[in-house]
Coordinates of C-alpha atoms in Angstrom, one line a residue:
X227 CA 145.8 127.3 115.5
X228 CA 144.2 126.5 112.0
X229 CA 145.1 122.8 112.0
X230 CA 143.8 122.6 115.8
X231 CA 140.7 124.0 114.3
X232 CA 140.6 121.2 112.1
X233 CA 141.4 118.5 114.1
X234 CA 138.4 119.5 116.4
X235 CA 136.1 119.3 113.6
X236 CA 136.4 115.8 112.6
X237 CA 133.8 113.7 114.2
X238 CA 133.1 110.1 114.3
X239 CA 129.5 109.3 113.5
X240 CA 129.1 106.6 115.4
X241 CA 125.4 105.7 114.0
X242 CA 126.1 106.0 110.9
X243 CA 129.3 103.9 111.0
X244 CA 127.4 101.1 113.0
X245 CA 124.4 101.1 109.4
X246 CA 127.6 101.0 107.1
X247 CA 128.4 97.7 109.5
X248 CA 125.1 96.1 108.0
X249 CA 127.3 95.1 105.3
X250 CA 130.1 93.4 107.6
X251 CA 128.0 91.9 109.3
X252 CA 126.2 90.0 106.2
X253 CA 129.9 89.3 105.2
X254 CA 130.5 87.7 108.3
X255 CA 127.4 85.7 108.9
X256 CA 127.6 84.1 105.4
X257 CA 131.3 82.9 106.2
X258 CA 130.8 81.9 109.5
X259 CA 128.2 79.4 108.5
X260 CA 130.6 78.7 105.3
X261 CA 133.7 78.1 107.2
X262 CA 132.2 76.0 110.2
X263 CA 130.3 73.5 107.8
X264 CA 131.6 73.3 104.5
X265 CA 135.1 71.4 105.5
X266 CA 133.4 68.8 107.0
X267 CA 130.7 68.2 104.3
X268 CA 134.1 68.2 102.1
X269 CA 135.6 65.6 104.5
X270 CA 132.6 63.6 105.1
X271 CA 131.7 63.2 101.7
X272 CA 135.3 62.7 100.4
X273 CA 136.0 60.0 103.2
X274 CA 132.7 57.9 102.4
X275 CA 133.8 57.7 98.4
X276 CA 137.3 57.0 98.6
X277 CA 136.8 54.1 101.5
X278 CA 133.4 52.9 101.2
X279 CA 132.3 53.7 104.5
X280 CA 129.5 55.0 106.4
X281 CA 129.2 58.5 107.2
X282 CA 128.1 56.8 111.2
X283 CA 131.8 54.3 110.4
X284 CA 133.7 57.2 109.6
X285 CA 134.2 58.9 112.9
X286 CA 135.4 55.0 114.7
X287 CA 137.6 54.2 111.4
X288 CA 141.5 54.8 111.3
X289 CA 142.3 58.4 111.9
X290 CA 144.1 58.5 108.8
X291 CA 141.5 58.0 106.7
X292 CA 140.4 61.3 108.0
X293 CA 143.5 62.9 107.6
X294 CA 144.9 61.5 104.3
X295 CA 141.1 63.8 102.5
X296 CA 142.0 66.8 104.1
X297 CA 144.6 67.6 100.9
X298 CA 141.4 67.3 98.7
X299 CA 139.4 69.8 101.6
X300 CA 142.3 72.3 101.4
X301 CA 141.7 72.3 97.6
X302 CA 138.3 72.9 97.6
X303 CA 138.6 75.4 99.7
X304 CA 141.9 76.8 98.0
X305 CA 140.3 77.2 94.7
X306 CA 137.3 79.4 96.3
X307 CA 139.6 81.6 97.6
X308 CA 141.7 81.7 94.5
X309 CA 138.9 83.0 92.8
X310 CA 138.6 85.5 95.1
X311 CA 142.0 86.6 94.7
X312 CA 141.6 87.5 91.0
X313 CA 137.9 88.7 91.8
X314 CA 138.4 91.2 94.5
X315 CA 141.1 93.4 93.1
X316 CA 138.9 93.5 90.0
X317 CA 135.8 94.6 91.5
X318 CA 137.7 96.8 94.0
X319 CA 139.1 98.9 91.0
X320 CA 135.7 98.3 89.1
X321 CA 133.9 100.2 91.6
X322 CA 136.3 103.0 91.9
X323 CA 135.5 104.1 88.7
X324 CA 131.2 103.1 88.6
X325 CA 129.2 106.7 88.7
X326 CA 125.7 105.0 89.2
X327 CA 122.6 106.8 90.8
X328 CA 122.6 104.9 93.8
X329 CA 126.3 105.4 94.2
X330 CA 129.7 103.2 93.2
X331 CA 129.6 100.7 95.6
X332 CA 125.9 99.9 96.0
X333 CA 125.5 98.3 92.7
X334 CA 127.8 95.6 93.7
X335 CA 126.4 95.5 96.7
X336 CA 123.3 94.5 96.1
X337 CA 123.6 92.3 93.1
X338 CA 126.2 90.3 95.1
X339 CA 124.2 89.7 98.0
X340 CA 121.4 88.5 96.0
X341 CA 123.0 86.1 93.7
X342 CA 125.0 84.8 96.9
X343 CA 121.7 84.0 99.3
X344 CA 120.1 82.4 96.5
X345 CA 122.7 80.0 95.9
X346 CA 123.7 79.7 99.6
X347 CA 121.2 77.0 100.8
X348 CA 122.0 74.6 97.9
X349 CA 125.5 73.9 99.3
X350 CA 123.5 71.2 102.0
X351 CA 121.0 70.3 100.0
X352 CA 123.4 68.8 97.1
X353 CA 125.4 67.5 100.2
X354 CA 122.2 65.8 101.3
X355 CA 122.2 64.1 98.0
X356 CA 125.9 63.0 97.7
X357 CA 126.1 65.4 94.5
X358 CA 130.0 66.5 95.3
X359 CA 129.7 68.5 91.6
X360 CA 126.4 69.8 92.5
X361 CA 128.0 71.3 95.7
X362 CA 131.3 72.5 94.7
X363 CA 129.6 74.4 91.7
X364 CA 127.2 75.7 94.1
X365 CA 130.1 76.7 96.5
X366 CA 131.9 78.9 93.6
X367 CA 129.3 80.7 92.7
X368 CA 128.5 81.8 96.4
X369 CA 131.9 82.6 96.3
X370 CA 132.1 84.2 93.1
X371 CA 129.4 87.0 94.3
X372 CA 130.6 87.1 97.6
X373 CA 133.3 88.6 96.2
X374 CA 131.7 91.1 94.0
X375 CA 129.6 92.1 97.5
X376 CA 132.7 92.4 99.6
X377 CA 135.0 94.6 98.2
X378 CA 133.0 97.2 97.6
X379 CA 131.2 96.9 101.1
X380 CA 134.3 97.0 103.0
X381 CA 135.7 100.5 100.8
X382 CA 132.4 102.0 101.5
X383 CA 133.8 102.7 105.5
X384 CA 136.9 104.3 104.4
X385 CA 134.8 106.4 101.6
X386 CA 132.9 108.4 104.1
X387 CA 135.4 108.3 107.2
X388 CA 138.2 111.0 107.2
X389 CA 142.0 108.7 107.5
X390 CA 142.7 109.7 110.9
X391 CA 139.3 108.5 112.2
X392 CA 138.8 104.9 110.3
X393 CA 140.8 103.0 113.4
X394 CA 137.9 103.4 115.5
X395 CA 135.3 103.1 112.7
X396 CA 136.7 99.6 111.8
X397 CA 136.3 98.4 115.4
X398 CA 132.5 99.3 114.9
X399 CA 132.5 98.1 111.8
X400 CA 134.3 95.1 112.8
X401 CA 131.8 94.6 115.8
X402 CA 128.3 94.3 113.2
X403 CA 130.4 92.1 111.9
X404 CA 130.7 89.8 115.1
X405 CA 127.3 90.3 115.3
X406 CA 126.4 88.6 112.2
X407 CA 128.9 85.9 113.4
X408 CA 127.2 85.4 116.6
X409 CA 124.1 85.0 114.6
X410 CA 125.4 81.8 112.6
X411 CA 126.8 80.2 115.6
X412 CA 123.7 80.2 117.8
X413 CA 122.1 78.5 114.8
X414 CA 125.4 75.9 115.2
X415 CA 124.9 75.3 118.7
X416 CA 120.7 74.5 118.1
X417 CA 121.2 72.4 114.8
X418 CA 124.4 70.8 115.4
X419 CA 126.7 69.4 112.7
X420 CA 127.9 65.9 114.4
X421 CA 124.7 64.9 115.3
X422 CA 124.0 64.8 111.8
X423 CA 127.6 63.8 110.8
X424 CA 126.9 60.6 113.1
X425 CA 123.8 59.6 112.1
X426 CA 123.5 56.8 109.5
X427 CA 122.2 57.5 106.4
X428 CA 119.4 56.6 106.2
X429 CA 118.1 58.7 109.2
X430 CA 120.1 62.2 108.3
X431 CA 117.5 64.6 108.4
X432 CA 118.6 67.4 105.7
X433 CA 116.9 70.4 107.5
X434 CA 120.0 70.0 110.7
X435 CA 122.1 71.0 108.2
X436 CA 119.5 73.1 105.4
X437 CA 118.3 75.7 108.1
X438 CA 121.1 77.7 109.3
X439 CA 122.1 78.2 105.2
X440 CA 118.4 79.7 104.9
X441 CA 118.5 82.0 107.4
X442 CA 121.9 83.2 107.0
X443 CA 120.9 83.8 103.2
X444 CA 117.7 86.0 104.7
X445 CA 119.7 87.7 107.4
X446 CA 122.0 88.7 104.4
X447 CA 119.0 90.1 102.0
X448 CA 118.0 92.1 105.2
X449 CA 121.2 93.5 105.9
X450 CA 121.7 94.3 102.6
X451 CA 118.2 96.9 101.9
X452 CA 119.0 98.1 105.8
X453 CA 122.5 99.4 104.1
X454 CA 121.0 100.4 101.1
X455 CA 117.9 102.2 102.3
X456 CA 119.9 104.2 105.2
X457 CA 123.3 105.3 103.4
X458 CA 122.8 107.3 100.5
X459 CA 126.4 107.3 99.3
X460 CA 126.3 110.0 96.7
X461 CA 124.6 112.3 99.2
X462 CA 127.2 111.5 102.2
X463 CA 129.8 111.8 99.5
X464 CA 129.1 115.8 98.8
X465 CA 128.1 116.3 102.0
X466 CA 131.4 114.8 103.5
X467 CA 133.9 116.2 100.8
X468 CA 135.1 119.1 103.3
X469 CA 135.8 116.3 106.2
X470 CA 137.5 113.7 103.9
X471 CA 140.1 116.8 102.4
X472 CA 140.7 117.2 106.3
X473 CA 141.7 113.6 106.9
X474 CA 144.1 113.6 104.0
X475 CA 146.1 116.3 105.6
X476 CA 145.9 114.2 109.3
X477 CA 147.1 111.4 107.6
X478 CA 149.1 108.9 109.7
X479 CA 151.8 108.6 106.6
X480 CA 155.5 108.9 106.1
X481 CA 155.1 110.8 103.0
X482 CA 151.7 112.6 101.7
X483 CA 149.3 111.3 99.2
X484 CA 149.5 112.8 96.0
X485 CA 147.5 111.3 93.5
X486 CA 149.4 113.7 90.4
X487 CA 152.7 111.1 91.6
X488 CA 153.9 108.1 91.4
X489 CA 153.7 106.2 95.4
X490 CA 156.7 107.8 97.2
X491 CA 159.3 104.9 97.9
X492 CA 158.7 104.9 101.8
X493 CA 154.7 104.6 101.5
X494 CA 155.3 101.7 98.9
X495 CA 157.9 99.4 101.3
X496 CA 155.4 100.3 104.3
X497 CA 152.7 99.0 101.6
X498 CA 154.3 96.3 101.0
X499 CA 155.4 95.4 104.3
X500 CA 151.9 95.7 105.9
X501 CA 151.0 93.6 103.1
X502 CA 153.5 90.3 103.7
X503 CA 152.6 90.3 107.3
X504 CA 149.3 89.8 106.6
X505 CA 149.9 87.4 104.3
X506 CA 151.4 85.7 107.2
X507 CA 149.1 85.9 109.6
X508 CA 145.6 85.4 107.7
X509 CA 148.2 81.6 106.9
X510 CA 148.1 81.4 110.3
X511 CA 144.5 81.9 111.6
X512 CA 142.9 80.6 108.3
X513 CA 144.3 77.0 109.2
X514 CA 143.1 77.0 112.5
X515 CA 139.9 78.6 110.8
X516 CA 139.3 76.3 108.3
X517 CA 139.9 73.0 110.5
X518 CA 138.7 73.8 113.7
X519 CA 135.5 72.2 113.2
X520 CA 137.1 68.9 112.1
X521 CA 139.9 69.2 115.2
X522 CA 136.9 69.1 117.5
X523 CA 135.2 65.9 115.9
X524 CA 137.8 64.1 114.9
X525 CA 140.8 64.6 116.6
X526 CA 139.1 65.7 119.8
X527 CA 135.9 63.4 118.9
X528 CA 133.7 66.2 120.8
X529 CA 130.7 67.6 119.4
X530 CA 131.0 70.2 116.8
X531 CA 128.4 72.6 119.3
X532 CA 131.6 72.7 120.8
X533 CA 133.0 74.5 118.0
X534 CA 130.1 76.8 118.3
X535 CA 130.6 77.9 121.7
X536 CA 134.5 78.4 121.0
X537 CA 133.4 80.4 118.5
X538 CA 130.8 82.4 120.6
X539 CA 134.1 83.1 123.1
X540 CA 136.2 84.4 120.5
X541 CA 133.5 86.7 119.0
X542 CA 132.8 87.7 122.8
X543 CA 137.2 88.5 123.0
X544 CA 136.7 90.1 119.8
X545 CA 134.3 92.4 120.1
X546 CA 135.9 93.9 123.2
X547 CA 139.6 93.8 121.2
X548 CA 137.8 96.1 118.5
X549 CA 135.9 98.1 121.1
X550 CA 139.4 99.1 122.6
X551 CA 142.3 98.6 119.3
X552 CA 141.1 102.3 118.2
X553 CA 141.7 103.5 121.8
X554 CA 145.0 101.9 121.9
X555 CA 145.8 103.2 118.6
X556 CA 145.5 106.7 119.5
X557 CA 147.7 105.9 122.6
X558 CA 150.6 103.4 121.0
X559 CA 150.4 103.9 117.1
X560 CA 148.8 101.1 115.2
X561 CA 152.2 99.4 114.5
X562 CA 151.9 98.4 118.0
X563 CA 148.5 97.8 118.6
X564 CA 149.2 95.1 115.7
X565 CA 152.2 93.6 117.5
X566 CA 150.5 93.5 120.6
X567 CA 147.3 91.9 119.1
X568 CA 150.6 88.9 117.1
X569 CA 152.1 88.9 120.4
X570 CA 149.0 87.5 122.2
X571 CA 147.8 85.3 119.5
X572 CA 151.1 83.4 119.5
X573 CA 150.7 82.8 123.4
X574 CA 148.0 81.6 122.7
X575 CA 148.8 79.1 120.0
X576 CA 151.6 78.0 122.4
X577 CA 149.2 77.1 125.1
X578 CA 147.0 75.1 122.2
X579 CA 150.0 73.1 121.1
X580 CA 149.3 71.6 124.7
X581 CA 145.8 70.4 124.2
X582 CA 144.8 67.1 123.6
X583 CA 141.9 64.8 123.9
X584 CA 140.4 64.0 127.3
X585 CA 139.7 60.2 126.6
X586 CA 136.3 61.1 129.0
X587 CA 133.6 59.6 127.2
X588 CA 130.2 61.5 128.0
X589 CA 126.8 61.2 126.5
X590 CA 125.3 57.8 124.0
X591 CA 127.5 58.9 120.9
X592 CA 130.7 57.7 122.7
X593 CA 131.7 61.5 122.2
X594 CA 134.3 62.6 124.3
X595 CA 134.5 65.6 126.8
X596 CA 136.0 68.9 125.6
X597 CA 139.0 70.1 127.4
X598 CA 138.8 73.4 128.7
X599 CA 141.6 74.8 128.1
X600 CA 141.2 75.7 124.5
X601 CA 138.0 77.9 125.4
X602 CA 140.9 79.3 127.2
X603 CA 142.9 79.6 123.7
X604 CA 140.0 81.0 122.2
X605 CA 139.6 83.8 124.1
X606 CA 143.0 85.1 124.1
X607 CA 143.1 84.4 120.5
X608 CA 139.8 86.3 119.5
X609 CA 141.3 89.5 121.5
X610 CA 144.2 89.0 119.7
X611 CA 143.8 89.1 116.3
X612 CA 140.9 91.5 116.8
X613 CA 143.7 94.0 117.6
X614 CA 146.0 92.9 114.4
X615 CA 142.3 93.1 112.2
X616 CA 141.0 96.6 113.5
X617 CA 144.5 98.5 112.7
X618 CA 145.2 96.5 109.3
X619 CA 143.1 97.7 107.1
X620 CA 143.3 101.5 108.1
X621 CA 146.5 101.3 107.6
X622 CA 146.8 100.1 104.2
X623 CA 143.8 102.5 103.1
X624 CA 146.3 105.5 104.4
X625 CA 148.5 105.0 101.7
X626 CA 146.2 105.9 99.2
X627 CA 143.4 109.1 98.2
X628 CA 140.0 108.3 97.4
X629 CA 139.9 107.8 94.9
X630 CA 141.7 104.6 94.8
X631 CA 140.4 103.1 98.1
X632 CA 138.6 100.1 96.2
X633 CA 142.0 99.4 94.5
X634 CA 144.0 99.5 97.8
X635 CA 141.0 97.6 99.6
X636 CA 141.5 95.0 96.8
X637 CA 145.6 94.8 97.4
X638 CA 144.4 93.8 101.3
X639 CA 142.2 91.2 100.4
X640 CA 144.6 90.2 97.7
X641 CA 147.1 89.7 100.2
X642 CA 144.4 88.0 102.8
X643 CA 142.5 85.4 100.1
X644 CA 146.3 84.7 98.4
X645 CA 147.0 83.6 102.1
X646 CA 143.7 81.6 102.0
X647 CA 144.2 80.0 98.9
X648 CA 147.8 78.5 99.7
X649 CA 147.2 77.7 103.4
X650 CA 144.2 75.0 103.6
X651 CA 146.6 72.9 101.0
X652 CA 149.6 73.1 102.9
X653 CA 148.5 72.3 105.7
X654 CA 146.2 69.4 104.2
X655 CA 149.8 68.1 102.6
X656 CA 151.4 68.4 106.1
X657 CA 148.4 66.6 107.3
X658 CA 149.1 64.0 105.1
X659 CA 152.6 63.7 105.8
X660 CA 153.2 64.0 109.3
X661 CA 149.5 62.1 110.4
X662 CA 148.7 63.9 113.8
X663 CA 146.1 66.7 114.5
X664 CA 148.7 68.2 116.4
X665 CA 150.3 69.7 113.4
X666 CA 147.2 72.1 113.4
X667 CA 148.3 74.8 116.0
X668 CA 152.3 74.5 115.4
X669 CA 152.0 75.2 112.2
X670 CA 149.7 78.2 113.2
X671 CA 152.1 79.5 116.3
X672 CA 155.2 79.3 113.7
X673 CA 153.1 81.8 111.0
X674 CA 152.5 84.0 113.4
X675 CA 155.7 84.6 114.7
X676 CA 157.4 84.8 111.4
X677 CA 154.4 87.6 111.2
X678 CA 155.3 89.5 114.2
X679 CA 158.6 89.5 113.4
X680 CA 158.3 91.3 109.7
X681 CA 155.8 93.6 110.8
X682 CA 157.8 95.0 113.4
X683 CA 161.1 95.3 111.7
X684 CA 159.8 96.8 108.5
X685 CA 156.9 99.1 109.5
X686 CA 156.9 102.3 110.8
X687 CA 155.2 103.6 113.7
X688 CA 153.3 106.8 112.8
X689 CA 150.7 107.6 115.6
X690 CA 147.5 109.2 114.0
X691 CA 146.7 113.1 114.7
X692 CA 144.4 113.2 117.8
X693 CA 140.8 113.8 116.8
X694 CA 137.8 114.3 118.1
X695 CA 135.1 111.0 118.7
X696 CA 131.6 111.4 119.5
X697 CA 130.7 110.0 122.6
X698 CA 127.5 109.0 124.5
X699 CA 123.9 110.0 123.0
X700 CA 125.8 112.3 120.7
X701 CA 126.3 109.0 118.6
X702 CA 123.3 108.5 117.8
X703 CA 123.5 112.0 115.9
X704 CA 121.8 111.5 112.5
X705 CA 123.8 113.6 110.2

């Protein structure tokens, strides 16, 4: 009767979960713009030195060309995320031990933020200027505070959200994030990429390219005071001791926590198994990630608004995967919620192997029509892996009190950014080896279902204790 007692008092504060979001959905908006332009400014500008073309020759000149640079891309954008790999654990752990007036994670927070959207809207300009050093140096340090900002923002939902209840916060979490998302790609499908890309250069106007870096760096600033001046983490902390000491007992683990020992054996292999599969599957969807934008010009030779409204269908897919995964959760355990969410992503991939240019010329830049079936792809993949996200993280958080939750949120994104680091050069190599765009999404299908098949063998399936949500108006509950 006493632990039913307890279980009835653990509420989900849905309002207050949705302002912790601000700081996903800064995250989010910074890498959306990140991701969807930066590997073609890499390619563009790599292309035009090593063959002494025109940035309007590049897109009619041998496809190889285009696909012998993507190595160097996949380097570039290896050795951000490399960075990030040493950085995150670092700051995680840093921040688990910062006593600070305004709280432990808030510091990093904000000085992250700050440093980043300053240095954000040089990336294009340098660009502008053919300055590759200029750009790359630029794009490190974004990088470089990104990573002190996101750490500590994403352990700031788990250190105010008893265990048992962090499933369904993520998916709101999750969803600001989208949001944030959805904000860079609207800018994407008003300012877009190719029609710059195309242009000669002499006519390129910089502020196609300059705007959507300016306002993602303000929409990040504003995000940023919104979390700051609404969660008062040192307050919530006292306030939420009672709750959190509840959630350790509800815990969805084999073993419980204890701090005093060292990680029981059967906690550490489900560790470290959640861990390789992710591995796996952040391979897998940070290829199609990071090259999407030049599989739609290039191999495609559609316009990259294209790319834009993919991305809008995903996010759309996406939202409603995180709006249900907690839901599911409760119903199935996470373990299966996850192999569900791998299970739909590789069907997905399958059908993609299958797409391929549709040689229907439309408009005066002699781009081609965009086949339909990969809004298709995008859709099931953005529902997908929103399931495989939303359970992830909880899960790895579980294993651990909390008083290590920035070191544990630093072995996720070790695993995710060690993923991210390898995968843009491999798949740049294979590029270069094997010469066809098609290597894209088989590569991607293969990752996943090497995923699938770890994370199902080696993790357990430990359903959560059944708590109580706040529903309706009684979300928008302020304490």
């Amino acid at each position: 009767m006493k632990e039913k007692k307890a279980v009835n008092g653990l509420k989900l504060n849905g309002k207050r979960t949705a302002l912790i979001g601000f700081a996903f959905f800064g995250i989010l908006l910074l890498w959306q713009v990140y991701d969807s332009w930066c590997p073609t400014f890499l390619t563009d500008i790599f292309a035009r030195r090593m063959y002494g073309i025109s940035s309007a020759e590049l897109k009619t000149s041998s496809p190889e060309n285009i696909l012998k640079v993507q190595w160097l891309v996949g380097i570039i954008m290896a050795c951000d995320n490399l960075a990030a790999l040493i950085l995150l654990p670092i700051f995680g752990s840093l921040s688990d031990k910062t006593k600070s007036p305004i709280g432990k994670r808030m510091p990093y927070i904000l000085t992250g933020t700050f440093v980043a959207a300053v240095a954000f809207p040089f990336i294009p300009l340098f660009f502008h200027k053919n300055n590759i050093a200029g750009m790359v140096i630029m794009m490190a340090i974004v990088l470089m505070f990104m990573m002190m900002y996101r750490n500590p923002a994403v352990a700031l939902m788990p250190d105010i959200t008893p265990k048992p209840l962090r499933a369904k916060a993520n998916g709101i979490i999750n969803i600001m994030g989208y949001f944030g998302g959805a904000a860079a790609t609207v800018l994407g499908l008003f300012l877009t990429l190719s029609d710059y890309i195309n242009a000669s250069d002499e006519t390129r106007n910089v502020w196609t390219i300059e705007i959507p870096f300016l306002v993602a760096s303000v929409l990040m600033v504003i995000s940023a005071l919104v979390l700051f001046f609404t969660i008062k983490e040192n307050k919530l902390a006292e306030e939420l001791k009672d709750e959190m000491a509840e959630g350790e007992l509800l815990a969805s683990v084999e073993t419980p926590v204890d701090d005093d020992k060292p990680m029981s054996k059967a906690n550490k292999t489900m560790l470290l198994a959640i861990l390789a599969a992710e591995f796996l599957w952040f391979m897998s969807d940070n290829a199609i990630g990071t090259y999407i934008g030049n599989y739609v010009i290039y191999y495609l030779q559609s316009s990259s608004s294209k790319t834009m409204v993919l991305t809008i269908l995903g996010g759309l897919a996406s939202v409603i995967g995180f709006a249900t995964a907690g839901a599911i959760a409760d119903k199935i355990g996470r373990k299966w919620t996850i192999s569900t969410g791998l299970g739909i992503t590789f069907v997905s991939l399958i059908i993609m192997c299958f797409t391929r240019p549709t040689g229907k010329v439309v408009g005066d830049l002699g781009e081609f029509s965009f086949p339909t079936l990969l809004f298709v792809v995008w859709a099931i993949k953005g529902f997908g892996m929103a399931l495989v996200h939303n359970c992830s993280f909880p899960m790895v958080v579980e294993l651990c009190s909390s008083k290590k939750i920035g070191k544990f949120t630093g072995f996720y994104y070790a695993a995710s950014m060690s993923a991210q680091t390898v995968t843009p050069i491999l798949l740049g190599l294979i590029f270069r080896a094997s010469g066809v765009w098609g290597a894209l999404p088989i590569y991607s299908c293969i990752l996943v279902l090497i995923s699938f098949v770890v994370f199902t063998s080696l993790v357990k399936n430990i359903k959560a204790h059944k708590v109580a949500n706040v529903k309706g108006l009684e979300a928008l509950d302020n304490d």
